[in-house]
XYZ file of N, CA and C in Angstrom:
351
model
N -230.093 82.399 -107.889
C -228.813 82.016 -107.312
C -229.005 80.684 -106.581
N -228.146 79.689 -106.886
C -228.293 78.393 -106.230
C -227.672 78.407 -104.833
N -227.934 77.341 -104.091
C -227.512 77.261 -102.692
C -225.990 77.365 -102.529
N -225.245 76.740 -103.433
C -223.777 76.774 -103.348
C -223.233 78.179 -103.591
N -223.796 78.893 -104.566
C -223.300 80.249 -104.830
C -223.694 81.202 -103.705
N -224.843 80.978 -103.078
C -225.224 81.780 -101.909
C -224.229 81.526 -100.786
N -223.917 80.254 -100.541
C -222.951 79.897 -99.506
C -221.591 80.511 -99.777
N -221.154 80.478 -101.023
C -219.853 81.048 -101.387
C -219.806 82.549 -101.140
N -220.904 83.235 -101.431
C -220.908 84.690 -101.219
C -220.830 85.023 -99.725
N -221.485 84.232 -98.879
C -221.400 84.491 -97.437
C -220.057 84.063 -96.860
N -219.451 83.042 -97.424
C -218.095 82.674 -96.994
C -217.115 83.788 -97.353
N -217.299 84.414 -98.515
C -216.441 85.543 -98.907
C -216.665 86.729 -97.964
N -217.919 86.953 -97.558
C -218.254 88.012 -96.595
C -217.541 87.738 -95.271
N -217.599 86.471 -94.816
C -216.936 86.077 -93.566
C -215.423 86.233 -93.693
N -214.890 85.872 -94.832
C -213.445 85.993 -95.059
C -213.004 87.453 -94.922
N -213.718 88.360 -95.560
C -213.373 89.796 -95.458
C -213.467 90.273 -94.014
N -214.504 89.819 -93.317
C -214.659 90.207 -91.912
C -213.483 89.709 -91.078
N -213.119 88.447 -91.246
C -212.012 87.876 -90.478
C -210.708 88.618 -90.756
N -210.491 89.005 -91.992
C -209.283 89.758 -92.320
C -209.250 91.097 -91.583
N -210.412 91.720 -91.392
C -210.444 92.977 -90.618
C -210.144 92.724 -89.145
N -210.326 91.468 -88.709
C -210.047 91.097 -87.325
C -208.611 90.599 -87.144
N -207.819 90.656 -88.210
C -206.418 90.273 -88.129
C -206.093 88.856 -88.566
N -207.071 88.101 -89.038
C -206.831 86.748 -89.520
C -206.138 86.806 -90.886
N -205.308 85.808 -91.148
C -204.689 85.649 -92.467
C -205.209 84.330 -93.034
N -205.966 84.412 -94.103
C -206.607 83.236 -94.692
C -205.572 82.402 -95.441
N -205.524 81.105 -95.132
C -204.604 80.176 -95.779
C -205.291 79.321 -96.836
N -206.505 78.880 -96.524
C -207.240 77.969 -97.418
C -208.723 78.318 -97.388
N -209.379 78.085 -98.517
C -210.830 78.244 -98.618
C -211.409 76.919 -99.084
N -212.490 76.511 -98.481
C -213.198 75.286 -98.864
C -212.260 74.086 -98.978
N -211.537 73.827 -97.899
C -210.648 72.657 -97.850
C -211.515 71.405 -97.797
N -211.264 70.499 -98.739
C -212.051 69.262 -98.814
C -211.145 68.042 -98.804
N -211.628 67.026 -98.126
C -211.003 65.705 -98.166
C -212.121 64.703 -97.921
N -211.780 63.428 -97.881
C -212.843 62.431 -97.703
C -213.511 62.538 -96.324
N -212.849 63.187 -95.369
C -213.407 63.352 -94.024
C -214.519 64.405 -93.986
N -214.431 65.396 -94.882
C -215.414 66.472 -94.891
C -214.843 67.737 -95.487
N -215.401 68.862 -95.082
C -214.995 70.164 -95.608
C -214.846 71.162 -94.468
N -213.884 72.051 -94.614
C -213.726 73.184 -93.699
C -213.805 74.436 -94.557
N -214.675 75.360 -94.162
C -214.917 76.551 -94.975
C -213.666 77.405 -95.141
N -213.015 77.731 -94.028
C -211.828 78.571 -94.066
C -210.786 78.045 -93.088
N -209.531 78.111 -93.480
C -208.427 77.812 -92.578
C -207.561 79.059 -92.567
N -207.244 79.532 -91.356
C -206.562 80.822 -91.238
C -205.561 80.812 -90.096
N -204.734 81.819 -90.074
C -203.851 82.078 -88.939
C -204.417 83.289 -88.202
N -204.475 83.176 -86.884
C -204.847 84.290 -86.021
C -203.767 84.352 -84.951
N -202.800 85.244 -85.166
C -201.643 85.257 -84.289
C -200.896 83.953 -84.476
N -200.641 83.259 -83.382
C -199.920 81.973 -83.462
C -200.843 80.787 -83.711
N -202.166 81.017 -83.696
C -203.143 79.924 -83.822
C -203.479 79.608 -85.270
N -203.510 78.313 -85.557
C -204.084 77.814 -86.791
C -205.573 77.630 -86.496
N -206.417 78.290 -87.274
C -207.844 78.329 -86.965
C -208.645 77.681 -88.093
N -209.506 76.753 -87.706
C -210.427 76.108 -88.630
C -211.777 76.790 -88.426
N -212.297 77.385 -89.490
C -213.483 78.244 -89.375
C -214.663 77.635 -90.124
N -215.772 77.509 -89.428
C -217.043 77.105 -90.028
C -217.893 78.362 -90.178
N -218.455 78.558 -91.372
C -219.301 79.718 -91.657
C -220.729 79.219 -91.831
N -221.647 79.810 -91.085
C -223.061 79.440 -91.182
C -223.902 80.685 -91.406
N -224.844 80.575 -92.327
C -225.732 81.686 -92.679
C -227.188 81.285 -92.484
N -227.964 82.219 -91.990
C -229.414 82.087 -91.925
C -230.016 83.436 -92.317
N -231.071 83.377 -93.122
C -231.748 84.610 -93.526
C -232.401 85.265 -92.307
N -232.961 84.439 -91.436
C -233.574 84.917 -90.197
C -233.554 83.764 -89.201
N -234.132 83.979 -88.014
C -234.065 82.961 -86.959
C -235.215 81.957 -86.988
N -236.007 81.951 -88.039
C -237.116 80.986 -88.104
C -236.650 79.544 -87.976
N -235.478 79.257 -88.530
C -234.927 77.893 -88.459
C -233.818 77.791 -87.420
N -233.819 78.689 -86.443
C -232.780 78.704 -85.422
C -231.632 79.596 -85.829
N -230.771 79.865 -84.880
C -229.634 80.729 -85.180
C -228.606 79.943 -85.982
N -227.796 80.641 -86.759
C -226.771 79.925 -87.521
C -225.776 79.201 -86.613
N -225.537 79.740 -85.441
C -224.572 79.130 -84.524
C -225.074 77.803 -83.974
N -226.388 77.684 -83.787
C -226.971 76.447 -83.250
C -226.807 75.267 -84.209
N -226.622 75.560 -85.483
C -226.534 74.474 -86.460
C -225.185 73.753 -86.415
N -224.230 74.276 -85.672
C -222.934 73.600 -85.530
C -223.031 72.704 -84.301
N -223.773 71.625 -84.468
C -224.049 70.695 -83.374
C -222.868 69.738 -83.166
N -222.918 68.892 -82.142
C -221.801 67.969 -81.878
C -221.427 67.085 -83.070
N -222.403 66.657 -83.832
C -222.110 65.828 -85.009
C -221.281 66.615 -86.031
N -221.670 67.863 -86.290
C -220.931 68.725 -87.222
C -219.536 69.022 -86.670
N -219.437 69.230 -85.368
C -218.138 69.483 -84.736
C -217.196 68.297 -84.923
N -217.701 67.081 -84.769
C -216.871 65.885 -84.952
C -216.369 65.786 -86.386
N -217.230 66.080 -87.326
C -216.845 66.021 -88.741
C -215.755 67.054 -89.040
N -215.919 68.260 -88.543
C -214.916 69.308 -88.754
C -213.606 68.918 -88.065
N -213.690 68.361 -86.868
C -212.491 67.933 -86.137
C -211.725 66.852 -86.894
N -212.442 65.890 -87.465
C -211.787 64.839 -88.253
C -211.116 65.425 -89.498
N -211.789 66.370 -90.125
C -211.224 67.017 -91.315
C -209.983 67.817 -90.938
N -210.030 68.503 -89.795
C -208.867 69.261 -89.320
C -207.694 68.323 -89.029
N -207.969 67.179 -88.442
C -206.909 66.199 -88.173
C -206.254 65.739 -89.468
N -207.056 65.520 -90.484
C -206.522 65.120 -91.785
C -205.644 66.240 -92.355
N -206.122 67.483 -92.250
C -205.347 68.632 -92.730
C -203.985 68.676 -92.038
N -203.980 68.509 -90.723
C -202.725 68.551 -89.969
C -201.781 67.423 -90.407
N -202.346 66.264 -90.669
C -201.536 65.137 -91.104
C -200.912 65.415 -92.485
N -201.653 66.053 -93.348
C -201.178 66.341 -94.707
C -200.273 67.571 -94.772
N -200.255 68.367 -93.722
C -199.442 69.584 -93.670
C -198.574 69.533 -92.409
N -197.517 68.736 -92.438
C -196.709 68.532 -91.231
C -196.115 69.817 -90.658
N -195.946 70.842 -91.482
C -195.412 72.116 -90.979
C -196.370 72.789 -89.981
N -197.633 72.393 -89.986
C -198.623 72.993 -89.085
C -198.917 72.121 -87.869
N -198.381 70.908 -87.853
C -198.808 69.922 -86.874
C -198.617 70.347 -85.423
N -197.581 71.074 -85.119
C -197.332 71.469 -83.725
C -197.889 72.849 -83.379
N -198.564 73.489 -84.309
C -199.148 74.804 -84.033
C -200.349 74.641 -83.110
N -200.556 75.612 -82.212
C -201.801 75.558 -81.443
C -202.971 75.795 -82.399
N -204.035 75.039 -82.210
C -205.196 75.119 -83.101
C -206.453 75.448 -82.312
N -207.421 75.983 -83.027
C -208.742 76.169 -82.438
C -209.779 76.177 -83.559
N -211.030 76.090 -83.139
C -212.151 76.058 -84.063
C -213.024 77.278 -83.792
N -213.196 78.107 -84.806
C -214.043 79.292 -84.695
C -215.273 79.096 -85.573
N -216.356 79.762 -85.203
C -217.574 79.736 -86.004
C -217.985 81.180 -86.283
N -218.301 81.433 -87.545
C -218.839 82.722 -87.955
C -220.300 82.489 -88.299
N -221.175 83.170 -87.567
C -222.604 83.097 -87.837
C -223.041 84.375 -88.519
N -223.751 84.227 -89.625
C -224.252 85.388 -90.365
C -225.762 85.274 -90.412
N -226.409 86.309 -89.915
C -227.869 86.370 -89.949
C -228.249 87.698 -90.571
N -228.778 87.631 -91.798
C -229.018 88.864 -92.538
C -227.678 89.536 -92.790
N -227.512 90.737 -92.284
C -226.244 91.465 -92.416
C -225.428 91.444 -91.124
N -225.970 90.820 -90.092
C -225.274 90.760 -88.790
C -224.321 89.570 -88.761
N -223.109 89.824 -88.318
C -222.098 88.775 -88.268
C -221.629 88.590 -86.825
N -221.506 87.337 -86.406
C -221.051 87.006 -85.061
C -219.886 86.033 -85.181
N -218.805 86.361 -84.497
C -217.631 85.490 -84.476
C -217.503 84.887 -83.086
N -217.431 83.570 -83.027
C -217.166 82.898 -81.759
C -215.814 82.206 -81.895
N -214.855 82.728 -81.133
C -213.519 82.122 -81.116
C -213.557 80.913 -80.176
N -212.793 79.892 -80.527
C -212.741 78.666 -79.731
C -214.154 78.137 -79.483
N -214.933 78.125 -80.533
C -216.374 77.851 -80.438
C -216.723 76.476 -79.917
N -215.915 75.473 -80.200
C -216.280 74.128 -79.788
C -216.237 73.975 -78.286
N -215.595 74.898 -77.593
C -215.607 74.904 -76.131
C -216.927 75.412 -75.588
N -217.669 76.188 -76.424
C -218.897 76.847 -75.960
C -220.157 76.254 -76.553
N -220.102 75.794 -77.800
C -221.293 75.271 -78.459
C -221.445 73.800 -78.109
N -222.546 73.438 -77.553
C -222.826 72.038 -77.198
C -224.195 71.675 -77.678
């Protein structure tokens, strides 16, 4: 299994998990010249941009640690582009969530960019 198909399977795992948490998935693997966002969803009134990170184990750090400030800026720019291209969403409250998957353990951090530095 190549790296992209492994990533896709864990994004699908994260998607199913988020749906059990009440999220409604709008987009998967949104791409533009600014970058990519794994999942875009609604959680109540919030438009949520979700980054999914997987690690087999903690040898290379936790999956959550890999969403560093540089990655956050790239996701933020991509989200801004999405909002510009979808004017119906522009005034919705937004946030950035991160789903970390380590083995079979899944961790959801809501409003993650406020906590991950």
